[in-house]
XYZ file of C-alpha atoms in Angstrom:
291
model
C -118.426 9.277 9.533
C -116.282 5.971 10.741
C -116.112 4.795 14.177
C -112.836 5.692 16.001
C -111.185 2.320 17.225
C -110.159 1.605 20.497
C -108.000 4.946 22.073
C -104.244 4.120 22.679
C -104.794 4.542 26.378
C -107.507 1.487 26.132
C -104.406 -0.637 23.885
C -101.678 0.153 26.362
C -104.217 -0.886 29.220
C -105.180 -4.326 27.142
C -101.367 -4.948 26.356
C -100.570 -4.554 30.061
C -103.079 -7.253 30.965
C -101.978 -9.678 28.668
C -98.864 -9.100 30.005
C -99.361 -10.045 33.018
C -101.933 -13.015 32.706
C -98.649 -14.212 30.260
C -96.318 -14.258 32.931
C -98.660 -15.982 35.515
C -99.177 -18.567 33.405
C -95.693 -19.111 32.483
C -95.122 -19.759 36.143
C -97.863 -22.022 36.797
C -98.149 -23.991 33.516
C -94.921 -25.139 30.690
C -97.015 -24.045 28.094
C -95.327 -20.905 27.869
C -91.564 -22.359 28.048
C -92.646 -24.926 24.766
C -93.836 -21.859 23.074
C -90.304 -20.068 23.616
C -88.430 -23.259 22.355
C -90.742 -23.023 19.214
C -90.008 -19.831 18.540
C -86.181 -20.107 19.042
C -86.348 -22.692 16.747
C -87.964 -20.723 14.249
C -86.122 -17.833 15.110
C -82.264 -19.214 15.489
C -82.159 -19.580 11.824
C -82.707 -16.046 11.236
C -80.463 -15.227 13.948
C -77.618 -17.038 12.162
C -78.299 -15.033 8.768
C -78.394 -11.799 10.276
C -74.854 -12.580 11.945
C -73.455 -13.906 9.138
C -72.042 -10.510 7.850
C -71.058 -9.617 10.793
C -68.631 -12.547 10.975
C -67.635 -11.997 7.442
C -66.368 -8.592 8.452
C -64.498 -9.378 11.579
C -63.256 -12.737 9.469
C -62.076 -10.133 6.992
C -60.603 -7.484 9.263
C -58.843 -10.091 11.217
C -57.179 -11.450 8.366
C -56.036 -8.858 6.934
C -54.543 -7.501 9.880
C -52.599 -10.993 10.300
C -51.778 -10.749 6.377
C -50.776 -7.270 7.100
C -48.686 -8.274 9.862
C -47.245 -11.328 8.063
C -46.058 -9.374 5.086
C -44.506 -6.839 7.995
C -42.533 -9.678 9.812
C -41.415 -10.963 5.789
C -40.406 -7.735 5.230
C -38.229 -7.176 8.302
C -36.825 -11.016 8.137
C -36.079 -10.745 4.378
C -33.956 -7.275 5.315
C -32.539 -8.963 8.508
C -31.567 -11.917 6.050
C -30.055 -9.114 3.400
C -28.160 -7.965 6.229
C -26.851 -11.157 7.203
C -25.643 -12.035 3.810
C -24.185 -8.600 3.614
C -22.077 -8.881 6.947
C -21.190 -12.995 5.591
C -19.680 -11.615 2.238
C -17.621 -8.713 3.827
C -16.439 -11.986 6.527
C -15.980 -14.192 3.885
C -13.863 -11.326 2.018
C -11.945 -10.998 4.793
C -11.349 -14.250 5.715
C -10.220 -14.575 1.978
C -7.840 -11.385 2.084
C -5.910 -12.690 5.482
C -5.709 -16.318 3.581
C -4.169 -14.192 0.398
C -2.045 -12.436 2.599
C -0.833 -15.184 4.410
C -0.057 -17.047 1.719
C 2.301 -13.443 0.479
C 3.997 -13.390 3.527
C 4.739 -17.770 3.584
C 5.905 -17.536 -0.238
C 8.704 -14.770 0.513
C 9.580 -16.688 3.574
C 10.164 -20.251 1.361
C 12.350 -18.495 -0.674
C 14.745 -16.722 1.692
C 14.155 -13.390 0.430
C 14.146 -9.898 2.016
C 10.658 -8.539 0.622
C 7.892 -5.145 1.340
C 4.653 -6.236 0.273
C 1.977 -2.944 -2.058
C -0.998 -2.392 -3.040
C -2.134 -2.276 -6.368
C -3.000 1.236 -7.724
C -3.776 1.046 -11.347
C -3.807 -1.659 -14.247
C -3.249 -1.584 -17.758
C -3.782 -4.825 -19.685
C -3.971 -3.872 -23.022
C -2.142 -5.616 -26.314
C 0.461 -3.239 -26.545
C 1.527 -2.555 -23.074
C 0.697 -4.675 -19.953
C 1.641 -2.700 -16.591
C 0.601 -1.930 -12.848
C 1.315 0.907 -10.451
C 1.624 0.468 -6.762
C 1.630 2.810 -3.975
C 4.881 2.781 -2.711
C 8.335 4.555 -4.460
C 11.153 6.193 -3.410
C 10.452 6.277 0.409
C 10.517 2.687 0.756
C 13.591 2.036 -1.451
C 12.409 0.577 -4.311
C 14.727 0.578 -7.329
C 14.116 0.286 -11.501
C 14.848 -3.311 -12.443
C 13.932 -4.412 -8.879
C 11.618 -7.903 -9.250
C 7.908 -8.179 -8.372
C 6.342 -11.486 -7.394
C 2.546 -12.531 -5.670
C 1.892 -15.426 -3.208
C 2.237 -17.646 -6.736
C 4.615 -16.759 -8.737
C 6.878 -13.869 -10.915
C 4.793 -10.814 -11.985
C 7.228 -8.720 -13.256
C 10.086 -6.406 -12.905
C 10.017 -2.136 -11.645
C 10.630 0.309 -14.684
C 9.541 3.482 -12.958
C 10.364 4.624 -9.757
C 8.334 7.567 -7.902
C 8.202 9.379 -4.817
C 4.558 7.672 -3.551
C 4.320 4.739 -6.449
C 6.148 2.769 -9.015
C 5.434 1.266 -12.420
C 5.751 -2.849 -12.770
C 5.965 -3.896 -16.210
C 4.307 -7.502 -16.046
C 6.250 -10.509 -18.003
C 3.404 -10.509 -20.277
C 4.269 -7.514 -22.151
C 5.238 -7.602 -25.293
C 8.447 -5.899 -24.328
C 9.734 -8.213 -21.614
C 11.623 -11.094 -22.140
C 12.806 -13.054 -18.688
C 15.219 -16.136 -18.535
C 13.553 -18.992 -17.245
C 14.249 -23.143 -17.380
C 12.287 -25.870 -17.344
C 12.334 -27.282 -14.104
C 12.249 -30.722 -15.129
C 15.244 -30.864 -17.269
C 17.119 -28.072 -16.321
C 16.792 -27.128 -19.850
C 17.499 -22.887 -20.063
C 15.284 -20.693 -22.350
C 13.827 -17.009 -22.498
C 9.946 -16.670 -22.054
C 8.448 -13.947 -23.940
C 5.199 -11.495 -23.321
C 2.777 -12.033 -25.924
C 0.309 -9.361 -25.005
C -1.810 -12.027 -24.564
C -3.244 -11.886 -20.329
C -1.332 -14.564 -18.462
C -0.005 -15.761 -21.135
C 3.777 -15.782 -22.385
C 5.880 -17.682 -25.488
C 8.719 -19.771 -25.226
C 10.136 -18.645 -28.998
C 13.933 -20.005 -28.772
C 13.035 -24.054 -28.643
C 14.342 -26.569 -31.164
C 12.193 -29.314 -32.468
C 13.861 -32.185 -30.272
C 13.728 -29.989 -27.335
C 12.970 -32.270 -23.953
C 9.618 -30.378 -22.714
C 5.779 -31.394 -23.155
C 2.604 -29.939 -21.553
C 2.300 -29.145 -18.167
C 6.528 -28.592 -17.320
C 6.610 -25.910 -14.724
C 9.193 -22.989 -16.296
C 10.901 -21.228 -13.516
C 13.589 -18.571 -13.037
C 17.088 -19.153 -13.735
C 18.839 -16.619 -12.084
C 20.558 -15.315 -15.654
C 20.775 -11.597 -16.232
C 20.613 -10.209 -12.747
C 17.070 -9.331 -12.216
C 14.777 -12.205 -10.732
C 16.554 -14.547 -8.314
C 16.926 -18.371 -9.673
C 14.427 -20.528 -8.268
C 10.404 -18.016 -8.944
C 7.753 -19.666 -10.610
C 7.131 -18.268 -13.750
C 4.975 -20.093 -15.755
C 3.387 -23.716 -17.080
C 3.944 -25.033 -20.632
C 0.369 -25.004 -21.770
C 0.853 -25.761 -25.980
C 3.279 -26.919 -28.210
C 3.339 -26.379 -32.000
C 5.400 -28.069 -34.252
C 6.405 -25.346 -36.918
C 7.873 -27.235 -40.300
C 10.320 -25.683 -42.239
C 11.066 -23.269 -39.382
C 14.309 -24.205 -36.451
C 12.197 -23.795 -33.595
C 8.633 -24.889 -32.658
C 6.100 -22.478 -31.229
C 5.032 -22.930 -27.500
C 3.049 -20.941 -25.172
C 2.801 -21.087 -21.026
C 0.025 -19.982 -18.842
C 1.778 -17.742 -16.083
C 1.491 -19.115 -12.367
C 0.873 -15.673 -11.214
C -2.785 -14.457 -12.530
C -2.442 -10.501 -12.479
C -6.204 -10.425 -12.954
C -7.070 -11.759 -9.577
C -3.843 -10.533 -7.969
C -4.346 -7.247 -5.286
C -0.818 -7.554 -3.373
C 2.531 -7.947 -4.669
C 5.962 -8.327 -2.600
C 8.847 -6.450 -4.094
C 11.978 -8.454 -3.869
C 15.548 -8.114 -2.161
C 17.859 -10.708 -3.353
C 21.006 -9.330 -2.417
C 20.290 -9.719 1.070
C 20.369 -5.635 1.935
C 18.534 -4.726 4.891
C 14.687 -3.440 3.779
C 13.190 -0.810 5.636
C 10.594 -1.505 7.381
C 9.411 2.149 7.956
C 9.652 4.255 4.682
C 13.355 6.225 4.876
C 13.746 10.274 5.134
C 12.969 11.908 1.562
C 16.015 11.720 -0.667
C 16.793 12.171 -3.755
C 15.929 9.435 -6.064
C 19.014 9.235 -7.410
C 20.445 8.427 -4.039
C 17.746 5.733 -3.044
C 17.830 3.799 -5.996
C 21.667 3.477 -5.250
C 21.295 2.912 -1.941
C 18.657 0.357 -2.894
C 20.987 -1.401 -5.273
């Protein structure tokens, strides 16, 4: 049989001793104290390993909170910014609708004319017919043959007359023919649509005609629909054509009906325009009264 060791009442006894004797002599003597530093020595290194993934997880979840709360703040600057743009473009519109506008209103005003301004409706640019609608008819007046202009220039003249809109057929149609001269010379001619957008031809024009590149055509005043005096449009080529009387020549219009939203309908006969939209008549009777 083996001898039992010492009983674990006899350890905790010997352990307690120790103890004590320890602690007296760390008071009396610095033996003890150079045998801590030792140890912390020995020991500080481990210390640091141990806490090293400890600070590699709070390193971690600290910086991905702060990433998390960077990409938050990006996200909600980036929308601010969004909105900011959003609100400068609809300013910016704006600020470009009352320069449009004002610009309308000054050009009617240069010219001495009696004018309502619309709203376009509906376009129709194609080759074979070129024509807007605008929202306003009958109830303010408006009569067929009646001439349109923008804050530019001549747009064209009313064909169709309705109770809420009217049809403009523009002077680029291939159907419309305006007198015009060149402004330069004084020179008188007819400018033609060409089905071509803001574009019309100057067809009628002997060879030795005075005109060249960049002559501003305007209205003459000749055949009763568009006061003298309207921009119409600016001689942009000249062809000579041999063999044939006249040489071919085309004008980009001053009024672009592509980037044009308002037009001013035009009084030139001085009668008093409305400036709230009349009691329902027939239109029979308003485009009389009109004219």
């Amino acid at each position: 049989m083996f001898s039992k060791g010492p009983s674990t009442r006899t350890r905790l006894v010997v352990a307690a001793v120790i103890s004590v004797l320890l602690l007296i002599l760390g008071q009396k003597t610095d033996y003890l104290q150079s045998l801590k530093d030792a140890l912390s020595l020995i020991v500080h290194p481990v210390l640091l390993a141990i806490d090293v993934p400890n600070k590699s997880l709070r390193w971690i979840a600290e910086n991905t909170a702060d990433r998390a709360e960077l990409l938050d703040q990006n996200k909600k600057l980036t929308s601010e910014a969004l909105l900011l743009k959003a609100r400068l473009q609809k300013f910016a519109a704006i600020e470009k609708e009352n320069t449009r506008l004002h610009n309308l209103l000054e050009s009617s005003y240069k010219i001495g004319e009696q004018f309502i301004s619309a709203s376009l409706i509906d376009v129709n640019l194609s080759a074979n017919t070129q024509h807007i609608i605008i929202d306003k008819g009958h109830r303010f007046n408006l009569f067929e043959g009646q001439s349109v202009i923008n804050e530019d220039g001549v747009i064209g003249q009313i064909i169709e007359v309705h109770p809420l809109s009217s049809r403009i057929l523009l002077i680029t149609d291939p159907n419309h023919a305006i007198p015009v001269e060149i402004n330069r010379t004084g020179l008188r001619t007819i400018a033609i649509g060409n089905g071509v957008l803001n574009t019309v031809n100057l067809p009628y024009l002997p060879h030795n005609t005075d005109i060249k590149p960049g002559d501003l055509l305007i209205t003459s005043g000749l055949g009763g629909i568009f006061p003298m005096g309207y921009p119409v449009a600016r001689v942009s080529k000249l062809t000579p054509s041999p063999g044939e009387a006249f040489m071919r020549a085309e004008a980009a219009t001053i009024a672009k009906i592509d980037k044009t939203r308002e037009v001013l309908l035009v009084w030139s006969n001085q009668q008093p325009v409305p400036l709230l939209p009349s009691e329902p008549t027939t239109p029979k009777q308003t485009i009389n009264d009109a004219r």
